[in-house]
Amino acid sequence: MFFLDPLFDPVIFVTQVLASLVLFCHIVLALSLVILLCHLLFKASWTRAYFDFFKRHIYGFAFTIALTGISGSIFYSEFAKYAPCQLCIYQRIAIWPLVLIFLVALFRKERNIKWYVLPQILIGWGIALYHYTHQMMAVLNPIKLVIENYPED
């Protein structure tokens, strides 16, 4: 088994798995945009089945995405010992309740939770956008991203 190999690095493995999942989600998003364009331009009837499938399973997909995000953040901070920055902590605050809300909606078969989750999603998305911009462009420097005195085990 590969994970028993002494050269196996779980951090690299988890990073590669998460990167693959992100790539898969980007492909699905691009495909969805192409199908939406086909639906709007050509009124293709087959596109309705595609969107109906996503509409039926949207909370399951949202729960999976939120759970993956939380699991990844816990893995990196608790197992890999990467110190989370302030913005990472704010994003976690926005996403933690979403896991529970989507889980309850799945079990109770609730269909009308968008007004409960939309503000949290938009706040988390805004923080993530600022965080990404800060890291990639390095033009917004007022926030210190590394938390000092992070406990080392």
PDB file of C-alpha atoms in Angstrom:
ATOM      1  CA  MET A   1       0.000   0.000   0.000  1.00  0.00           C
ATOM      2  CA  PHE A   2       1.322   3.375  -1.042  1.00  0.00           C
ATOM      3  CA  PHE A   3       0.608   5.130   2.274  1.00  0.00           C
ATOM      4  CA  LEU A   4       2.866   2.653   4.138  1.00  0.00           C
ATOM      5  CA  ASP A   5       5.831   3.680   2.004  1.00  0.00           C
ATOM      6  CA  PRO A   6       8.336   5.607   4.181  1.00  0.00           C
ATOM      7  CA  LEU A   7       8.700   8.204   1.403  1.00  0.00           C
ATOM      8  CA  PHE A   8       4.952   8.846   1.299  1.00  0.00           C
ATOM      9  CA  ASP A   9       4.120  12.440   2.233  1.00  0.00           C
ATOM     10  CA  PRO A  10       0.459  12.826   3.251  1.00  0.00           C
ATOM     11  CA  VAL A  11       0.545  16.613   2.852  1.00  0.00           C
ATOM     12  CA  ILE A  12       1.592  16.332  -0.787  1.00  0.00           C
ATOM     13  CA  PHE A  13      -0.985  13.583  -1.345  1.00  0.00           C
ATOM     14  CA  VAL A  14      -3.860  15.605   0.169  1.00  0.00           C
ATOM     15  CA  THR A  15      -2.755  18.697  -1.750  1.00  0.00           C
ATOM     16  CA  GLN A  16      -2.792  16.738  -5.015  1.00  0.00           C
ATOM     17  CA  VAL A  17      -6.215  15.245  -4.260  1.00  0.00           C
ATOM     18  CA  LEU A  18      -7.673  18.656  -3.415  1.00  0.00           C
ATOM     19  CA  ALA A  19      -6.082  20.206  -6.513  1.00  0.00           C
ATOM     20  CA  SER A  20      -7.620  17.433  -8.632  1.00  0.00           C
ATOM     21  CA  LEU A  21     -11.038  18.080  -7.082  1.00  0.00           C
ATOM     22  CA  VAL A  22     -10.727  21.798  -7.817  1.00  0.00           C
ATOM     23  CA  LEU A  23      -9.766  21.031 -11.422  1.00  0.00           C
ATOM     24  CA  PHE A  24     -12.763  18.694 -11.720  1.00  0.00           C
ATOM     25  CA  CYS A  25     -15.087  21.407 -10.343  1.00  0.00           C
ATOM     26  CA  HIS A  26     -13.681  23.918 -12.826  1.00  0.00           C
ATOM     27  CA  ILE A  27     -14.323  21.511 -15.690  1.00  0.00           C
ATOM     28  CA  VAL A  28     -17.918  20.951 -14.505  1.00  0.00           C
ATOM     29  CA  LEU A  29     -18.407  24.715 -14.189  1.00  0.00           C
ATOM     30  CA  ALA A  30     -17.047  25.343 -17.698  1.00  0.00           C
ATOM     31  CA  LEU A  31     -19.230  22.554 -19.081  1.00  0.00           C
ATOM     32  CA  SER A  32     -22.246  24.019 -17.287  1.00  0.00           C
ATOM     33  CA  LEU A  33     -21.582  27.433 -18.803  1.00  0.00           C
ATOM     34  CA  VAL A  34     -21.333  25.928 -22.304  1.00  0.00           C
ATOM     35  CA  ILE A  35     -24.574  24.016 -21.757  1.00  0.00           C
ATOM     36  CA  LEU A  36     -26.263  27.161 -20.440  1.00  0.00           C
ATOM     37  CA  LEU A  37     -25.114  29.033 -23.519  1.00  0.00           C
ATOM     38  CA  CYS A  38     -26.504  26.247 -25.735  1.00  0.00           C
ATOM     39  CA  HIS A  39     -29.780  26.426 -23.842  1.00  0.00           C
ATOM     40  CA  LEU A  40     -30.063  30.199 -24.215  1.00  0.00           C
ATOM     41  CA  LEU A  41     -29.015  30.373 -27.862  1.00  0.00           C
ATOM     42  CA  PHE A  42     -30.509  27.224 -29.351  1.00  0.00           C
ATOM     43  CA  LYS A  43     -33.287  26.332 -26.879  1.00  0.00           C
ATOM     44  CA  ALA A  44     -31.943  22.781 -26.823  1.00  0.00           C
ATOM     45  CA  SER A  45     -34.306  20.488 -24.925  1.00  0.00           C
ATOM     46  CA  TRP A  46     -31.553  18.167 -23.678  1.00  0.00           C
ATOM     47  CA  THR A  47     -30.075  20.949 -21.562  1.00  0.00           C
ATOM     48  CA  ARG A  48     -33.151  20.956 -19.313  1.00  0.00           C
ATOM     49  CA  ALA A  49     -32.309  17.450 -17.998  1.00  0.00           C
ATOM     50  CA  TYR A  50     -28.774  18.582 -17.137  1.00  0.00           C
ATOM     51  CA  PHE A  51     -29.964  21.535 -15.077  1.00  0.00           C
ATOM     52  CA  ASP A  52     -32.793  19.546 -13.488  1.00  0.00           C
ATOM     53  CA  PHE A  53     -30.214  17.041 -12.232  1.00  0.00           C
ATOM     54  CA  PHE A  54     -28.180  19.805 -10.579  1.00  0.00           C
ATOM     55  CA  LYS A  55     -31.313  21.426  -9.181  1.00  0.00           C
ATOM     56  CA  ARG A  56     -32.362  18.141  -7.546  1.00  0.00           C
ATOM     57  CA  HIS A  57     -28.941  17.555  -5.992  1.00  0.00           C
ATOM     58  CA  ILE A  58     -27.751  21.098  -5.310  1.00  0.00           C
ATOM     59  CA  TYR A  59     -27.719  20.798  -1.512  1.00  0.00           C
ATOM     60  CA  GLY A  60     -25.822  17.521  -1.667  1.00  0.00           C
ATOM     61  CA  PHE A  61     -23.193  19.143  -3.867  1.00  0.00           C
ATOM     62  CA  ALA A  62     -23.058  22.203  -1.602  1.00  0.00           C
ATOM     63  CA  PHE A  63     -22.691  20.010   1.492  1.00  0.00           C
ATOM     64  CA  THR A  64     -19.856  18.064  -0.161  1.00  0.00           C
ATOM     65  CA  ILE A  65     -18.037  21.249  -1.159  1.00  0.00           C
ATOM     66  CA  ALA A  66     -18.406  22.790   2.312  1.00  0.00           C
ATOM     67  CA  LEU A  67     -17.334  19.563   4.043  1.00  0.00           C
ATOM     68  CA  THR A  68     -14.299  19.253   1.759  1.00  0.00           C
ATOM     69  CA  GLY A  69     -13.317  22.848   2.523  1.00  0.00           C
ATOM     70  CA  ILE A  70     -13.587  22.311   6.267  1.00  0.00           C
ATOM     71  CA  SER A  71     -11.777  18.969   6.103  1.00  0.00           C
ATOM     72  CA  GLY A  72      -8.955  20.509   4.095  1.00  0.00           C
ATOM     73  CA  SER A  73      -8.558  23.424   6.469  1.00  0.00           C
ATOM     74  CA  ILE A  74      -8.530  21.139   9.499  1.00  0.00           C
ATOM     75  CA  PHE A  75      -5.998  18.847   7.824  1.00  0.00           C
ATOM     76  CA  TYR A  76      -3.625  21.689   6.976  1.00  0.00           C
ATOM     77  CA  SER A  77      -3.825  23.384  10.376  1.00  0.00           C
ATOM     78  CA  GLU A  78      -3.986  20.367  12.689  1.00  0.00           C
ATOM     79  CA  PHE A  79      -2.119  17.622  10.830  1.00  0.00           C
ATOM     80  CA  ALA A  80       0.278  19.503   8.562  1.00  0.00           C
ATOM     81  CA  LYS A  81       0.750  22.222  11.220  1.00  0.00           C
ATOM     82  CA  TYR A  82       0.355  25.132   8.794  1.00  0.00           C
ATOM     83  CA  ALA A  83      -0.540  28.217  10.812  1.00  0.00           C
ATOM     84  CA  PRO A  84      -3.805  29.690   9.521  1.00  0.00           C
ATOM     85  CA  CYS A  85      -3.826  33.381   8.761  1.00  0.00           C
ATOM     86  CA  GLN A  86      -6.498  35.793   9.940  1.00  0.00           C
ATOM     87  CA  LEU A  87      -8.387  35.651   6.668  1.00  0.00           C
ATOM     88  CA  CYS A  88      -8.364  31.840   6.700  1.00  0.00           C
ATOM     89  CA  ILE A  89      -9.956  31.913  10.136  1.00  0.00           C
ATOM     90  CA  TYR A  90     -12.653  34.345   8.953  1.00  0.00           C
ATOM     91  CA  GLN A  91     -13.396  32.083   5.982  1.00  0.00           C
ATOM     92  CA  ARG A  92     -13.696  29.109   8.336  1.00  0.00           C
ATOM     93  CA  ILE A  93     -16.145  31.052  10.475  1.00  0.00           C
ATOM     94  CA  ALA A  94     -18.271  31.603   7.377  1.00  0.00           C
ATOM     95  CA  ILE A  95     -18.161  27.979   6.193  1.00  0.00           C
ATOM     96  CA  TRP A  96     -18.546  25.950   9.421  1.00  0.00           C
ATOM     97  CA  PRO A  97     -22.278  26.621   9.854  1.00  0.00           C
ATOM     98  CA  LEU A  98     -22.909  25.911   6.165  1.00  0.00           C
ATOM     99  CA  VAL A  99     -21.907  22.274   6.631  1.00  0.00           C
ATOM    100  CA  LEU A 100     -24.530  21.846   9.329  1.00  0.00           C
ATOM    101  CA  ILE A 101     -27.230  23.810   7.505  1.00  0.00           C
ATOM    102  CA  PHE A 102     -26.762  21.806   4.297  1.00  0.00           C
ATOM    103  CA  LEU A 103     -26.675  18.534   6.240  1.00  0.00           C
ATOM    104  CA  VAL A 104     -29.951  19.338   8.016  1.00  0.00           C
ATOM    105  CA  ALA A 105     -31.503  20.429   4.705  1.00  0.00           C
ATOM    106  CA  LEU A 106     -30.482  17.113   3.143  1.00  0.00           C
ATOM    107  CA  PHE A 107     -31.967  15.012   5.923  1.00  0.00           C
ATOM    108  CA  ARG A 108     -35.171  17.037   6.220  1.00  0.00           C
ATOM    109  CA  LYS A 109     -35.430  17.451   2.436  1.00  0.00           C
ATOM    110  CA  GLU A 110     -35.750  21.211   2.860  1.00  0.00           C
ATOM    111  CA  ARG A 111     -35.777  23.115  -0.411  1.00  0.00           C
ATOM    112  CA  ASN A 112     -35.947  26.702   0.788  1.00  0.00           C
ATOM    113  CA  ILE A 113     -32.722  27.459   2.663  1.00  0.00           C
ATOM    114  CA  LYS A 114     -31.171  29.865   0.189  1.00  0.00           C
ATOM    115  CA  TRP A 115     -31.980  32.920   2.313  1.00  0.00           C
ATOM    116  CA  TYR A 116     -30.212  31.322   5.291  1.00  0.00           C
ATOM    117  CA  VAL A 117     -27.036  30.372   3.464  1.00  0.00           C
ATOM    118  CA  LEU A 118     -26.715  33.138   0.878  1.00  0.00           C
ATOM    119  CA  PRO A 119     -25.434  35.838   3.289  1.00  0.00           C
ATOM    120  CA  GLN A 120     -22.800  33.480   4.711  1.00  0.00           C
ATOM    121  CA  ILE A 121     -21.746  32.343   1.254  1.00  0.00           C
ATOM    122  CA  LEU A 122     -21.413  35.930   0.024  1.00  0.00           C
ATOM    123  CA  ILE A 123     -19.452  37.020   3.111  1.00  0.00           C
ATOM    124  CA  GLY A 124     -17.124  34.000   2.830  1.00  0.00           C
ATOM    125  CA  TRP A 125     -16.755  34.555  -0.903  1.00  0.00           C
ATOM    126  CA  GLY A 126     -15.893  38.221  -0.346  1.00  0.00           C
ATOM    127  CA  ILE A 127     -13.241  37.315   2.219  1.00  0.00           C
ATOM    128  CA  ALA A 128     -11.852  34.628  -0.101  1.00  0.00           C
ATOM    129  CA  LEU A 129     -11.720  37.071  -3.015  1.00  0.00           C
ATOM    130  CA  TYR A 130      -9.875  39.629  -0.897  1.00  0.00           C
ATOM    131  CA  HIS A 131      -7.534  36.904   0.407  1.00  0.00           C
ATOM    132  CA  TYR A 132      -6.776  35.639  -3.101  1.00  0.00           C
ATOM    133  CA  THR A 133      -6.219  39.167  -4.395  1.00  0.00           C
ATOM    134  CA  HIS A 134      -3.926  39.913  -1.470  1.00  0.00           C
ATOM    135  CA  GLN A 135      -1.842  36.786  -2.065  1.00  0.00           C
ATOM    136  CA  MET A 136      -1.666  36.955  -5.860  1.00  0.00           C
ATOM    137  CA  MET A 137      -1.234  40.659  -6.399  1.00  0.00           C
ATOM    138  CA  ALA A 138       0.411  41.710  -3.134  1.00  0.00           C
ATOM    139  CA  VAL A 139      -1.064  45.204  -3.496  1.00  0.00           C
ATOM    140  CA  LEU A 140      -3.239  45.157  -0.392  1.00  0.00           C
ATOM    141  CA  ASN A 141      -0.907  44.977   2.583  1.00  0.00           C
ATOM    142  CA  PRO A 142      -2.787  46.255   5.642  1.00  0.00           C
ATOM    143  CA  ILE A 143      -3.545  42.787   7.035  1.00  0.00           C
ATOM    144  CA  LYS A 144      -0.824  40.673   8.548  1.00  0.00           C
ATOM    145  CA  LEU A 145      -1.589  37.182   7.269  1.00  0.00           C
ATOM    146  CA  VAL A 146       0.483  35.002   9.585  1.00  0.00           C
ATOM    147  CA  ILE A 147      -0.651  34.541  13.154  1.00  0.00           C
ATOM    148  CA  GLU A 148       2.246  34.798  15.563  1.00  0.00           C
ATOM    149  CA  ASN A 149       2.657  32.468  18.507  1.00  0.00           C
ATOM    150  CA  TYR A 150       0.828  29.638  16.779  1.00  0.00           C
ATOM    151  CA  PRO A 151       1.146  26.640  19.109  1.00  0.00           C
ATOM    152  CA  GLU A 152       3.657  24.085  17.941  1.00  0.00           C
ATOM    153  CA  ASP A 153       3.074  20.541  19.189  1.00  0.00           C
TER     154      ASP A 153
END
